[in-house]
Amino acid sequence: MRFAISLLLVLAIASIIGTVLKQNEPYPNYLFEFGTYWFDMFRTLGLFDVYHSLWFLVILLFLVISTSFCIIRLSPIMLKEMKSYRERSTLSSLRHFRFRQELVTSLAPEQSVRLMDKVLAGYGYKSRTQIRKTGQLLAAKRGSWNRLGYILTHSAIVIICIGGLIDGNIPLKVDQFLGYKRIETRDMPESQVPSVSRLGSNNLSFRGDVTIPEGSSADVIFLNVANGYLVQELPFIVSVKKFIVKYYSTGQPRLFASDLVIQDKKTGKSKSVRLEVNHPLTMDGVDIYQASFGDGGSHLHFLVWPLTGASTLTTPLDGIVKHHEPMTINGHPYAIEFDDFRKFNVEDLSQGVVKAPSSFMQNILSVFSPAAHKDQELRNVGPSVQFKIRNAQGEAREYLNYMLPITLGGHSYFLTGMRDNPGASYQYIRLPLDDNGNVNSFMQLRAHLDDPSAANGIASRFAKKALAGIPNMQAMKPKLAQISESVLALFRQGGYNALAGFISKDVPQNEQENAAQTYLKVLQGTALEALNEVIPPGTPIKDKASFVRDSLNAMNDSFLYGPPVYLQLQSFKPVMATGLQMTRAPGKYLVYFGSLCLVLGIFAMFYIRERRVFVYASSDGKVLFAMSSSRQTLDFELEFKKLSNIISKAFADNKEL
Amino acid sequence: MELVHESKPALLRELRLGDWGYALVWLLGCLYTLDKFGAGMNVYSKGILCAASLGFIALGWFWKPFRLMCVITAVLSLFAIYEYHGQIASAEQELWLKYLLGSQTAIMWMSFLFVLATLIYWVALLGRSEFAGKFASVLTWCAVVMGLVGMLTRWYVSYLMGPDIGHIPISNLYEVFILFSFMTALFYLYYEDRYESYQMGAFVLLVIAAAIGFLLWYTFDRHANGIEPLVPALQSYWMKIHVPANFVGYGSFSLSAMLGVAYLLKSKGILADRLPDLVMLDDVMYKSIAIGFLFFTIATILGALWAAQAWGGYWSWDPKETWALIVWLNYAAWLHMRLVKGVRGPILAWWSIGGLMVTTFAFLGVNMFLSGLHSYGKL
């Protein structure tokens, strides 16, 4: 038993590792977090999937074996004890009981024993009588089922573990170990996966996932194993008609459901069903669950705006989520990979920034777990699209664009986020919109400022207007125009950084701060002039000064944005995909049966108390009443007192017969 | 020959008129509910309602003061629900609701009464005053009633927010802390009644007061007291049994840990002449862990059944599940030590205090530090 308890403790500690270290993440994530040395170490120890590692299963197996031995060894003894009345107890041994009482009666021994038999029977005791030379012994017991508790609880642990081991893919582990099955790590169409990585539909137990777009079907699922997967064939074909999300009035999701048609491969019969979270479906012994959702290839239509040069000429672009499109930007070839589209984005705007929408994995969590925090300002900010732009060298940047204007601090913007590695958070550029919610004004202004041939004209007009009405400053006009033009040229080349570089190089240190202020004012004034020149009459922009500031910020940020294009999402046709989890777990019936045994056993162990009562009536009229229990608690003391009073009273009431 | 003996008074024969009346009230309430709301309930909900009614009848027969509590709670809750007149805004307008029985108000009263009771239990302990002990006990009873009234009206109010939003208020951290508080208090009151000792209250109520402290912080700092609709994964009848069963476990384990503290103090000679016998503390500690362990086992199994329905597997090694297993193993070892090895004394007291640490981590720590499927009660 000590061995078993030590194993239990090792199991508990091993389990802790699995909760602290995130399990079953993609290997690169671990590599990134721990470095090569620890990654190799952890992988060798199987810490990325503790609960299925060989050593964990071996401990479980040992636990099963050791507990089984315990049961085999102790059960016969327990059963014997259960049946036994211990009627061989001698008078001298009874005299050593801690709880005993001696009485004197005028009744004959057989009468005393009969009286006691009746009294004790009234309290649920069963008894045996034995006739001795010097009198009679009544041996009674109650609560023998207590011992069954031991057998039940320990068997339960064995049964549950066996059930768990059956469902824990032991046969697959063996096949893998012997080389009959191999994990596939390559990314390829399902039909090309070789048979060594495929499992037949007669597989005893499995648990895997598949994502099926609306209007498509699947007859396999994927089992994630270590850093790859296996293909599990199904005895039926699942077709997805529609994926449904419904929301509460508060914006939280209320329902995730899929309308499916399932066709049995053998009989060819098909049936239509609706699958919901918490309402799984069983088909040919396979349980089907609504587990997640995502995009299943939505059709997207974009307008591509240039972010450099004097042109505002847009080109249309069509894309499908999970597909990629070639594209030429400024003469260089690129590929645009459309990763994800989300129709609704409930975001917390209380911090003034938008967080990245959740990945597919997090969508799974949003099916399973609760909505966000209470003290947040949750708002649906409308559709978003996530895509990558990859250059000819294979380097990619990831973008996140929101379709609808987002109001921050009283002004409307188009938000576009960029990041250059998947682990980073998005850096957002805010493209200011005019009061019609149009990005055209900003684009016109940007093109005008980016046009070197227009700079001279803007600068001189700016200088003229700035100095108009100040008679003694008219001589400054050419000087101001020159400053304006060169500030604009610097900004065009490298944004605020270029300006700062120029100031720190060419301006004496003690004047730098003043110069920076002045240059910024000139830049903003020049840009305001440019704005007034390009925007078509009638375009409402209430706060031109802040529009210009926002525009300059956006232009400045676009230097780090990557390929200089902005993809404005114009329209879409959503196609959802549903994420189904399918399991076959025959071990569960064993586990449930074991659980029932466990509860009954624990109940029997704690709440059925074994008590034994012995009454020895000697021929000389002395009666010895003794009581024992496997567990001597306070309650037992009270019970002894109560029972001994009852017995005294019974003898007192029956002095003569 | 005729032996004179009054045979065993069977359970039924010990029942008085009050017990039958109590049972009748429960059954009538149950039938009325089935009649009026049966159309909106599925077979599981009906089953849970009937089983719960029978369970509460049995509990009232087994422990008499429970009957009175049920009756008072029912009367106050029904009155509060009547006062709502079908409108949430009534909580601010009707005097009874605003100052006593409205969902939030009742929970505030519960908090206040628990803290007050804690103080008075300490007065009773230090001043060796039986009167103060009795007074604290009454306050604790009142706190439990207010907590229950608050929860029941909250349940009703959630339906006022919208028929599809309504649900039993045990779905987030705020609600389960209330559940924890009155559940632990009820267990304590039972032992207080059975052992006729008020001294344990000073310790047990401390852990409840700590829970109240958290509840108040959560209410006023995090504004987490609003009723939120249920996410799809929680829309299941399993929640009604899984969560309360778990909190019987958590409550009992906390209670035993606080008795462990009392045990250690007494065995070190601190407050020795004011605390109850070591044997008694040890006995209550054992009983509390035993009932907690039984219910915790049931709760974990119910959780596995639910997981099989919602997550696609009865066991996913999700952090919460794994920590539940660790808690279970811990108390299984504790019980083994005591029952099989016959260990007694300070070791078990220390162990049950350690057990509370493990339990607290499983209850709160997992939500705070580890992410997983079970993240319903995020901090």
PDB file of N, CA, C and O in Angstrom, chain A residues 393-434:
ATOM      1  N   GLN A 393      11.202  36.707 -51.741  1.00  0.00           N
ATOM      2  CA  GLN A 393      12.147  35.968 -50.895  1.00  0.00           C
ATOM      3  C   GLN A 393      11.433  35.088 -49.855  1.00  0.00           C
ATOM      4  O   GLN A 393      12.078  34.388 -49.090  1.00  0.00           O
ATOM      5  N   GLY A 394      10.126  35.175 -49.815  1.00  0.00           N
ATOM      6  CA  GLY A 394       9.374  34.339 -48.867  1.00  0.00           C
ATOM      7  C   GLY A 394       9.133  35.022 -47.535  1.00  0.00           C
ATOM      8  O   GLY A 394       8.521  34.427 -46.647  1.00  0.00           O
ATOM      9  N   GLU A 395       9.610  36.263 -47.372  1.00  0.00           N
ATOM     10  CA  GLU A 395       9.359  36.956 -46.104  1.00  0.00           C
ATOM     11  C   GLU A 395       7.962  37.547 -46.133  1.00  0.00           C
ATOM     12  O   GLU A 395       7.536  38.093 -47.148  1.00  0.00           O
ATOM     13  N   ALA A 396       7.283  37.412 -44.985  1.00  0.00           N
ATOM     14  CA  ALA A 396       5.900  37.869 -44.978  1.00  0.00           C
ATOM     15  C   ALA A 396       5.641  38.828 -43.830  1.00  0.00           C
ATOM     16  O   ALA A 396       6.287  38.767 -42.783  1.00  0.00           O
ATOM     17  N   ARG A 397       4.708  39.708 -44.058  1.00  0.00           N
ATOM     18  CA  ARG A 397       4.188  40.542 -42.982  1.00  0.00           C
ATOM     19  C   ARG A 397       2.698  40.280 -42.889  1.00  0.00           C
ATOM     20  O   ARG A 397       2.046  40.028 -43.914  1.00  0.00           O
ATOM     21  N   GLU A 398       2.212  40.382 -41.674  1.00  0.00           N
ATOM     22  CA  GLU A 398       0.823  40.025 -41.461  1.00  0.00           C
ATOM     23  C   GLU A 398       0.014  41.294 -41.210  1.00  0.00           C
ATOM     24  O   GLU A 398       0.484  42.187 -40.506  1.00  0.00           O
ATOM     25  N   TYR A 399      -1.160  41.349 -41.771  1.00  0.00           N
ATOM     26  CA  TYR A 399      -1.982  42.555 -41.655  1.00  0.00           C
ATOM     27  C   TYR A 399      -3.369  42.224 -41.129  1.00  0.00           C
ATOM     28  O   TYR A 399      -3.876  41.116 -41.321  1.00  0.00           O
ATOM     29  N   LEU A 400      -3.939  43.209 -40.466  1.00  0.00           N
ATOM     30  CA  LEU A 400      -5.299  43.048 -39.952  1.00  0.00           C
ATOM     31  C   LEU A 400      -6.046  44.338 -40.257  1.00  0.00           C
ATOM     32  O   LEU A 400      -5.704  45.390 -39.725  1.00  0.00           O
ATOM     33  N   ASN A 401      -7.025  44.263 -41.129  1.00  0.00           N
ATOM     34  CA  ASN A 401      -7.769  45.466 -41.500  1.00  0.00           C
ATOM     35  C   ASN A 401      -9.226  45.356 -41.087  1.00  0.00           C
ATOM     36  O   ASN A 401      -9.853  44.326 -41.293  1.00  0.00           O
ATOM     37  N   TYR A 402      -9.705  46.443 -40.514  1.00  0.00           N
ATOM     38  CA  TYR A 402     -11.125  46.497 -40.174  1.00  0.00           C
ATOM     39  C   TYR A 402     -11.875  47.176 -41.293  1.00  0.00           C
ATOM     40  O   TYR A 402     -11.384  48.133 -41.882  1.00  0.00           O
ATOM     41  N   MET A 403     -13.054  46.681 -41.573  1.00  0.00           N
ATOM     42  CA  MET A 403     -13.801  47.186 -42.711  1.00  0.00           C
ATOM     43  C   MET A 403     -14.492  48.514 -42.402  1.00  0.00           C
ATOM     44  O   MET A 403     -14.529  49.409 -43.234  1.00  0.00           O
ATOM     45  N   LEU A 404     -15.018  48.618 -41.179  1.00  0.00           N
ATOM     46  CA  LEU A 404     -15.837  49.781 -40.862  1.00  0.00           C
ATOM     47  C   LEU A 404     -15.020  50.828 -40.117  1.00  0.00           C
ATOM     48  O   LEU A 404     -14.031  50.499 -39.466  1.00  0.00           O
ATOM     49  N   PRO A 405     -15.430  52.098 -40.222  1.00  0.00           N
ATOM     50  CA  PRO A 405     -14.730  53.136 -39.461  1.00  0.00           C
ATOM     51  C   PRO A 405     -14.832  52.858 -37.970  1.00  0.00           C
ATOM     52  O   PRO A 405     -15.845  52.360 -37.493  1.00  0.00           O
ATOM     53  N   ILE A 406     -13.767  53.169 -37.259  1.00  0.00           N
ATOM     54  CA  ILE A 406     -13.775  53.005 -35.817  1.00  0.00           C
ATOM     55  C   ILE A 406     -13.523  54.374 -35.208  1.00  0.00           C
ATOM     56  O   ILE A 406     -12.614  55.093 -35.623  1.00  0.00           O
ATOM     57  N   THR A 407     -14.387  54.731 -34.269  1.00  0.00           N
ATOM     58  CA  THR A 407     -14.275  56.057 -33.678  1.00  0.00           C
ATOM     59  C   THR A 407     -13.413  55.995 -32.427  1.00  0.00           C
ATOM     60  O   THR A 407     -13.691  55.238 -31.501  1.00  0.00           O
ATOM     61  N   LEU A 408     -12.335  56.760 -32.454  1.00  0.00           N
ATOM     62  CA  LEU A 408     -11.451  56.818 -31.291  1.00  0.00           C
ATOM     63  C   LEU A 408     -11.220  58.285 -30.978  1.00  0.00           C
ATOM     64  O   LEU A 408     -10.819  59.053 -31.862  1.00  0.00           O
ATOM     65  N   GLY A 409     -11.487  58.666 -29.750  1.00  0.00           N
ATOM     66  CA  GLY A 409     -11.279  60.055 -29.340  1.00  0.00           C
ATOM     67  C   GLY A 409     -12.065  61.048 -30.180  1.00  0.00           C
ATOM     68  O   GLY A 409     -11.597  62.151 -30.456  1.00  0.00           O
ATOM     69  N   GLY A 410     -13.244  60.652 -30.649  1.00  0.00           N
ATOM     70  CA  GLY A 410     -14.113  61.585 -31.360  1.00  0.00           C
ATOM     71  C   GLY A 410     -13.871  61.653 -32.852  1.00  0.00           C
ATOM     72  O   GLY A 410     -14.618  62.300 -33.575  1.00  0.00           O
ATOM     73  N   HIS A 411     -12.801  60.990 -33.356  1.00  0.00           N
ATOM     74  CA  HIS A 411     -12.547  61.012 -34.795  1.00  0.00           C
ATOM     75  C   HIS A 411     -12.661  59.611 -35.366  1.00  0.00           C
ATOM     76  O   HIS A 411     -12.403  58.637 -34.669  1.00  0.00           O
ATOM     77  N   SER A 412     -13.020  59.556 -36.657  1.00  0.00           N
ATOM     78  CA  SER A 412     -13.185  58.242 -37.286  1.00  0.00           C
ATOM     79  C   SER A 412     -11.938  57.860 -38.071  1.00  0.00           C
ATOM     80  O   SER A 412     -11.308  58.708 -38.708  1.00  0.00           O
ATOM     81  N   TYR A 413     -11.629  56.570 -38.016  1.00  0.00           N
ATOM     82  CA  TYR A 413     -10.443  56.073 -38.731  1.00  0.00           C
ATOM     83  C   TYR A 413     -10.747  54.730 -39.348  1.00  0.00           C
ATOM     84  O   TYR A 413     -11.603  53.993 -38.882  1.00  0.00           O
ATOM     85  N   PHE A 414      -9.966  54.379 -40.373  1.00  0.00           N
ATOM     86  CA  PHE A 414      -9.812  52.987 -40.755  1.00  0.00           C
ATOM     87  C   PHE A 414      -8.590  52.477 -40.021  1.00  0.00           C
ATOM     88  O   PHE A 414      -7.531  53.104 -40.069  1.00  0.00           O
ATOM     89  N   LEU A 415      -8.728  51.358 -39.345  1.00  0.00           N
ATOM     90  CA  LEU A 415      -7.579  50.796 -38.631  1.00  0.00           C
ATOM     91  C   LEU A 415      -6.963  49.699 -39.457  1.00  0.00           C
ATOM     92  O   LEU A 415      -7.659  48.824 -39.977  1.00  0.00           O
ATOM     93  N   THR A 416      -5.659  49.752 -39.560  1.00  0.00           N
ATOM     94  CA  THR A 416      -4.957  48.640 -40.182  1.00  0.00           C
ATOM     95  C   THR A 416      -3.748  48.290 -39.328  1.00  0.00           C
ATOM     96  O   THR A 416      -2.968  49.168 -38.959  1.00  0.00           O
ATOM     97  N   GLY A 417      -3.655  47.016 -38.972  1.00  0.00           N
ATOM     98  CA  GLY A 417      -2.569  46.583 -38.094  1.00  0.00           C
ATOM     99  C   GLY A 417      -1.541  45.793 -38.886  1.00  0.00           C
ATOM    100  O   GLY A 417      -1.866  45.152 -39.882  1.00  0.00           O
ATOM    101  N   MET A 418      -0.279  45.893 -38.450  1.00  0.00           N
ATOM    102  CA  MET A 418       0.786  45.158 -39.128  1.00  0.00           C
ATOM    103  C   MET A 418       1.672  44.525 -38.078  1.00  0.00           C
ATOM    104  O   MET A 418       1.885  45.093 -37.013  1.00  0.00           O
ATOM    105  N   ARG A 419       2.165  43.321 -38.351  1.00  0.00           N
ATOM    106  CA  ARG A 419       3.199  42.747 -37.497  1.00  0.00           C
ATOM    107  C   ARG A 419       4.122  41.908 -38.366  1.00  0.00           C
ATOM    108  O   ARG A 419       3.698  41.385 -39.389  1.00  0.00           O
ATOM    109  N   ASP A 420       5.383  41.796 -37.955  1.00  0.00           N
ATOM    110  CA  ASP A 420       6.269  41.003 -38.806  1.00  0.00           C
ATOM    111  C   ASP A 420       6.613  39.638 -38.233  1.00  0.00           C
ATOM    112  O   ASP A 420       7.332  38.887 -38.865  1.00  0.00           O
ATOM    113  N   ASN A 421       6.111  39.329 -37.029  1.00  0.00           N
ATOM    114  CA  ASN A 421       6.146  37.902 -36.676  1.00  0.00           C
ATOM    115  C   ASN A 421       4.891  37.522 -35.916  1.00  0.00           C
ATOM    116  O   ASN A 421       4.289  38.349 -35.240  1.00  0.00           O
ATOM    117  N   PRO A 422       4.492  36.269 -36.055  1.00  0.00           N
ATOM    118  CA  PRO A 422       3.173  35.850 -35.576  1.00  0.00           C
ATOM    119  C   PRO A 422       2.988  36.007 -34.066  1.00  0.00           C
ATOM    120  O   PRO A 422       1.874  36.130 -33.593  1.00  0.00           O
ATOM    121  N   GLY A 423       4.105  36.030 -33.323  1.00  0.00           N
ATOM    122  CA  GLY A 423       3.949  36.149 -31.886  1.00  0.00           C
ATOM    123  C   GLY A 423       3.747  37.580 -31.421  1.00  0.00           C
ATOM    124  O   GLY A 423       3.296  37.821 -30.303  1.00  0.00           O
ATOM    125  N   ALA A 424       4.107  38.549 -32.301  1.00  0.00           N
ATOM    126  CA  ALA A 424       4.063  39.953 -31.872  1.00  0.00           C
ATOM    127  C   ALA A 424       2.635  40.465 -31.883  1.00  0.00           C
ATOM    128  O   ALA A 424       1.727  39.817 -32.414  1.00  0.00           O
ATOM    129  N   SER A 425       2.424  41.616 -31.254  1.00  0.00           N
ATOM    130  CA  SER A 425       1.107  42.212 -31.353  1.00  0.00           C
ATOM    131  C   SER A 425       1.113  43.214 -32.508  1.00  0.00           C
ATOM    132  O   SER A 425       2.158  43.689 -32.931  1.00  0.00           O
ATOM    133  N   TYR A 426      -0.074  43.519 -32.988  1.00  0.00           N
ATOM    134  CA  TYR A 426      -0.184  44.383 -34.164  1.00  0.00           C
ATOM    135  C   TYR A 426       0.166  45.826 -33.828  1.00  0.00           C
ATOM    136  O   TYR A 426      -0.182  46.341 -32.777  1.00  0.00           O
ATOM    137  N   GLN A 427       0.870  46.476 -34.771  1.00  0.00           N
ATOM    138  CA  GLN A 427       1.084  47.923 -34.702  1.00  0.00           C
ATOM    139  C   GLN A 427       0.025  48.534 -35.619  1.00  0.00           C
ATOM    140  O   GLN A 427      -0.042  48.166 -36.787  1.00  0.00           O
ATOM    141  N   TYR A 428      -0.746  49.455 -35.054  1.00  0.00           N
ATOM    142  CA  TYR A 428      -1.866  49.967 -35.856  1.00  0.00           C
ATOM    143  C   TYR A 428      -1.548  51.301 -36.503  1.00  0.00           C
ATOM    144  O   TYR A 428      -0.914  52.171 -35.899  1.00  0.00           O
ATOM    145  N   ILE A 429      -2.007  51.466 -37.722  1.00  0.00           N
ATOM    146  CA  ILE A 429      -2.021  52.773 -38.368  1.00  0.00           C
ATOM    147  C   ILE A 429      -3.478  53.201 -38.437  1.00  0.00           C
ATOM    148  O   ILE A 429      -4.359  52.409 -38.762  1.00  0.00           O
ATOM    149  N   ARG A 430      -3.690  54.476 -38.095  1.00  0.00           N
ATOM    150  CA  ARG A 430      -5.053  55.000 -38.173  1.00  0.00           C
ATOM    151  C   ARG A 430      -5.144  55.901 -39.382  1.00  0.00           C
ATOM    152  O   ARG A 430      -4.510  56.948 -39.426  1.00  0.00           O
ATOM    153  N   LEU A 431      -5.935  55.500 -40.368  1.00  0.00           N
ATOM    154  CA  LEU A 431      -6.129  56.338 -41.543  1.00  0.00           C
ATOM    155  C   LEU A 431      -7.335  57.229 -41.284  1.00  0.00           C
ATOM    156  O   LEU A 431      -8.447  56.723 -41.115  1.00  0.00           O
ATOM    157  N   PRO A 432      -7.110  58.564 -41.232  1.00  0.00           N
ATOM    158  CA  PRO A 432      -8.233  59.449 -40.871  1.00  0.00           C
ATOM    159  C   PRO A 432      -9.268  59.510 -41.993  1.00  0.00           C
ATOM    160  O   PRO A 432      -8.930  59.412 -43.166  1.00  0.00           O
ATOM    161  N   LEU A 433     -10.515  59.607 -41.580  1.00  0.00           N
ATOM    162  CA  LEU A 433     -11.603  59.662 -42.545  1.00  0.00           C
ATOM    163  C   LEU A 433     -12.254  61.032 -42.500  1.00  0.00           C
ATOM    164  O   LEU A 433     -12.281  61.675 -41.452  1.00  0.00           O
ATOM    165  N   ASP A 434     -12.778  61.454 -43.634  1.00  0.00           N
ATOM    166  CA  ASP A 434     -13.534  62.712 -43.610  1.00  0.00           C
ATOM    167  C   ASP A 434     -14.906  62.448 -42.989  1.00  0.00           C
ATOM    168  O   ASP A 434     -15.219  61.324 -42.617  1.00  0.00           O
TER     169      ASP A 434
END
